[in-house]
Every structure is written in C-alpha cells, then in structure tokens.
Amino acid sequence: MKLYGVTGWKNAGKTGLMVRLVSEFRGRGVRVSTLKHAHHSFDVDHEGKDSRRHRDAGAHQVLLSSGKRWALMTELDGPEPPLEALLDQMAPVDLILVEGWKRDRHPKVEAWRAETGRPLIAPDDPTIRAVAAKGQPGIDDRPVLDLDDTAAIADFIAGEVGL
C-alpha cells in the first residue's frame, strides 16, 4: 500500500484537503483509505447504545456490524499506538492518506494558510515534500501548490507514490 500524509497546524485546511483528495482519487479509480489523528478523546458510539454499554462494562474491543459497515473499537490501557501499528489494522487499498502525525517520517504535503499566523513546518521537516498554500508561504526549496487546486495536489501525490 502507498502512504502519504497531509499535515499542518490547526485551521490550516487539512481536513478539507483530505476530503477533496479522497473524492479526487476515488474519481480516478484509486481505492483510498484514511487515518486521522485526534489529540483528544473521542467517541464513535453514543450513550445508551448497546455497543457503548459493552464498552462501558469493560470490553477491551467492541465490534459493531451491520449490512452497510462494521467498526472495531479498541480501548487502550497504555500509550497511543504508533502509526505503523495502526496501519497494520488497515485493509489493503491503493493509497492510505494520513491526516496529522506531523512528527512521523512518511512523506507529506503541508496545508498552510497565511491567515492562521502560524509558521511553516516544512523548513524544519524534510518529510514535507510540498506545501499546499493559501497565501505566499515564502519557501523556495519545495513545490508550492494552490491549496484549492485539488487535482494538482493529487497529481503531485500520485507522482510521488507511483500511482
């Protein structure tokens, strides 16, 4: 499986870019999956639902299944697993897009918006292969792509991973 990341600071446009990239690659016939990093606790089931009751009772894993989808929830007793361990859980596809994990060593595009007032991550991170920007990022050692030009960003990623 090919792996490519989208990283950047909060409100830089990472999630919007990820959603557009998934649609773009699917339109090209590429089977794509995603991993999203969350810096906080999150829930995919709701209070009072049977799956939540199983989890609240102490189940280590709860697998919820229907005719449309299934989801496996695993409670962690220790530290957050590394990206590689999570990738091992993914079904084979053509491309996995990863949102977040800015400190991991996989290749990435940095989403950057001038209005956030945050500096670029790219100058200190060689795994960032291009910047998808809204505004002038002031970097000249990597390609700068328009954050809104999803096709061009997808072309760049496809070229990088050999799709």
Short mmCIF file of C-alpha atoms in Angstrom, two decimals:
data_model
loop_
_atom_site.label_atom_id
_atom_site.label_comp_id
_atom_site.label_asym_id
_atom_site.label_seq_id
_atom_site.Cartn_x
_atom_site.Cartn_y
_atom_site.Cartn_z
CA MET A 1 0.00 0.00 0.00
CA LYS A 2 1.11 3.52 -0.74
CA LEU A 3 1.09 6.03 2.13
CA TYR A 4 1.02 9.82 2.01
CA GLY A 5 0.28 12.41 4.66
CA VAL A 6 -1.40 15.76 4.96
CA THR A 7 -0.11 17.79 7.88
CA GLY A 8 -0.22 21.35 9.15
CA TRP A 9 -1.32 23.47 12.08
CA LYS A 10 -4.89 23.71 13.35
CA ASN A 11 -7.25 25.52 10.92
CA ALA A 12 -4.76 25.23 8.05
CA GLY A 13 -7.21 23.29 5.88
CA LYS A 14 -6.03 19.71 6.44
CA THR A 15 -9.43 18.07 6.75
CA GLY A 16 -10.93 19.93 3.81
CA LEU A 17 -7.95 18.94 1.68
CA MET A 18 -8.21 15.31 2.84
CA VAL A 19 -11.90 15.13 1.93
CA ARG A 20 -11.26 16.64 -1.50
CA LEU A 21 -8.30 14.30 -2.10
CA VAL A 22 -10.36 11.23 -1.22
CA SER A 23 -13.03 12.30 -3.73
CA GLU A 24 -10.42 13.14 -6.37
CA PHE A 25 -8.60 9.81 -6.04
CA ARG A 26 -11.88 7.85 -5.98
CA GLY A 27 -12.85 9.64 -9.19
CA ARG A 28 -9.61 8.38 -10.69
CA GLY A 29 -10.46 4.80 -9.72
CA VAL A 30 -8.00 4.65 -6.80
CA ARG A 31 -9.07 2.70 -3.72
CA VAL A 32 -8.21 5.02 -0.84
CA SER A 33 -8.49 4.81 2.94
CA THR A 34 -7.70 7.41 5.58
CA LEU A 35 -6.25 7.64 9.07
CA LYS A 36 -6.96 10.74 11.14
CA HIS A 37 -5.07 11.62 14.29
CA ALA A 38 -7.05 13.11 17.18
CA HIS A 39 -5.29 14.92 20.01
CA HIS A 40 -8.14 14.29 22.39
CA SER A 41 -10.56 11.62 23.49
CA PHE A 42 -13.31 10.83 21.01
CA ASP A 43 -16.30 8.50 20.73
CA VAL A 44 -17.87 6.77 17.76
CA ASP A 45 -20.76 5.33 19.70
CA HIS A 46 -23.31 7.12 21.83
CA GLU A 47 -24.52 6.99 25.41
CA GLY A 48 -27.25 4.38 25.84
CA LYS A 49 -26.45 2.41 22.68
CA ASP A 50 -25.72 -1.30 23.11
CA SER A 51 -22.15 -1.00 21.81
CA ARG A 52 -21.46 1.79 24.31
CA ARG A 53 -22.88 -0.31 27.11
CA HIS A 54 -20.49 -3.15 26.17
CA ARG A 55 -17.57 -0.73 26.23
CA ASP A 56 -18.64 0.88 29.49
CA ALA A 57 -18.86 -2.59 31.04
CA GLY A 58 -15.14 -3.04 30.35
CA ALA A 59 -14.86 -4.80 26.99
CA HIS A 60 -11.36 -4.41 25.53
CA GLN A 61 -12.77 -4.45 21.97
CA VAL A 62 -16.27 -3.93 20.63
CA LEU A 63 -17.02 -4.78 17.01
CA LEU A 64 -20.23 -3.26 15.70
CA SER A 65 -21.55 -4.64 12.41
CA SER A 66 -24.47 -4.12 10.03
CA GLY A 67 -25.21 -4.84 6.39
CA LYS A 68 -23.60 -1.49 5.46
CA ARG A 69 -20.42 -1.26 7.58
CA TRP A 70 -18.52 -2.51 10.58
CA ALA A 71 -16.42 -0.70 13.14
CA LEU A 72 -13.94 -2.09 15.64
CA MET A 73 -13.36 -0.02 18.74
CA THR A 74 -10.40 -0.85 20.97
CA GLU A 75 -9.87 0.60 24.41
CA LEU A 76 -6.26 1.48 25.19
CA ASP A 77 -4.75 0.75 28.58
CA GLY A 78 -1.35 2.16 27.69
CA PRO A 79 0.18 4.73 25.37
CA GLU A 80 -1.19 5.59 21.96
CA PRO A 81 -0.03 3.03 19.39
CA PRO A 82 2.46 4.19 16.75
CA LEU A 83 1.26 4.88 13.22
CA GLU A 84 2.84 1.63 11.95
CA ALA A 85 0.73 -0.46 14.34
CA LEU A 86 -2.42 1.30 13.18
CA LEU A 87 -1.51 0.82 9.52
CA ASP A 88 -1.29 -2.92 10.23
CA GLN A 89 -5.01 -2.80 11.05
CA MET A 90 -5.97 -1.34 7.66
CA ALA A 91 -7.36 -3.45 4.81
CA PRO A 92 -5.28 -3.37 1.62
CA VAL A 93 -6.03 -0.43 -0.70
CA ASP A 94 -4.11 1.51 -3.34
CA LEU A 95 -3.45 4.56 -1.16
CA ILE A 96 -3.73 5.47 2.51
CA LEU A 97 -3.94 9.18 3.24
CA VAL A 98 -2.90 10.15 6.75
CA GLU A 99 -4.09 13.36 8.42
CA GLY A 100 -1.86 14.52 11.24
CA TRP A 101 1.08 12.56 12.61
CA LYS A 102 3.30 15.52 11.76
CA ARG A 103 6.32 14.06 13.56
CA ASP A 104 6.26 10.69 11.77
CA ARG A 105 8.65 10.02 8.90
CA HIS A 106 6.25 9.31 5.99
CA PRO A 107 6.09 11.78 3.06
CA LYS A 108 3.63 14.64 3.48
CA VAL A 109 2.07 17.73 1.98
CA GLU A 110 1.75 20.62 4.41
CA ALA A 111 -1.55 22.54 4.32
CA TRP A 112 -0.82 26.18 5.14
CA ARG A 113 -2.93 29.34 5.31
CA ALA A 114 -1.41 32.77 5.86
CA GLU A 115 -4.37 33.91 7.98
CA THR A 116 -3.62 31.38 10.73
CA GLY A 117 -0.47 33.34 11.56
CA ARG A 118 1.44 30.09 12.11
CA PRO A 119 4.88 29.50 10.58
CA LEU A 120 5.54 26.75 8.07
CA ILE A 121 6.54 23.38 9.44
CA ALA A 122 8.31 22.47 6.18
CA PRO A 123 11.62 24.33 6.67
CA ASP A 124 12.49 22.04 9.61
CA ASP A 125 10.94 18.83 8.23
CA PRO A 126 12.38 17.08 5.17
CA THR A 127 9.41 14.66 5.07
CA ILE A 128 7.23 17.54 3.87
CA ARG A 129 7.65 17.27 0.12
CA ALA A 130 5.38 20.18 -0.92
CA VAL A 131 3.28 22.96 0.57
CA ALA A 132 -0.38 23.38 -0.36
CA ALA A 133 -0.88 27.05 0.44
CA LYS A 134 -3.42 29.82 0.59
CA GLY A 135 -1.19 32.87 0.56
CA GLN A 136 2.53 33.21 -0.01
CA PRO A 137 4.43 30.80 2.26
CA GLY A 138 7.87 32.12 1.36
CA ILE A 139 9.56 28.80 0.74
CA ASP A 140 11.60 28.07 -2.35
CA ASP A 141 13.14 24.64 -1.76
CA ARG A 142 9.87 22.70 -2.30
CA PRO A 143 6.93 22.90 -4.67
CA VAL A 144 4.16 25.28 -3.59
CA LEU A 145 0.70 24.24 -4.78
CA ASP A 146 -2.58 26.15 -4.53
CA LEU A 147 -4.47 24.73 -1.53
CA ASP A 148 -7.69 24.86 -3.58
CA ASP A 149 -6.25 23.04 -6.63
CA THR A 150 -7.10 19.51 -5.51
CA ALA A 151 -6.31 17.94 -8.90
CA ALA A 152 -2.78 19.40 -8.91
CA ILE A 153 -2.15 18.23 -5.34
CA ALA A 154 -3.48 14.76 -6.22
CA ASP A 155 -1.23 14.72 -9.31
CA PHE A 156 1.75 15.58 -7.11
CA ILE A 157 0.94 12.83 -4.59
CA ALA A 158 0.27 10.29 -7.34
CA GLY A 159 3.64 11.09 -8.88
CA GLU A 160 5.36 10.75 -5.53
CA VAL A 161 3.91 7.32 -4.75
CA GLY A 162 3.83 5.96 -8.32
CA LEU A 163 0.09 5.77 -8.91
#
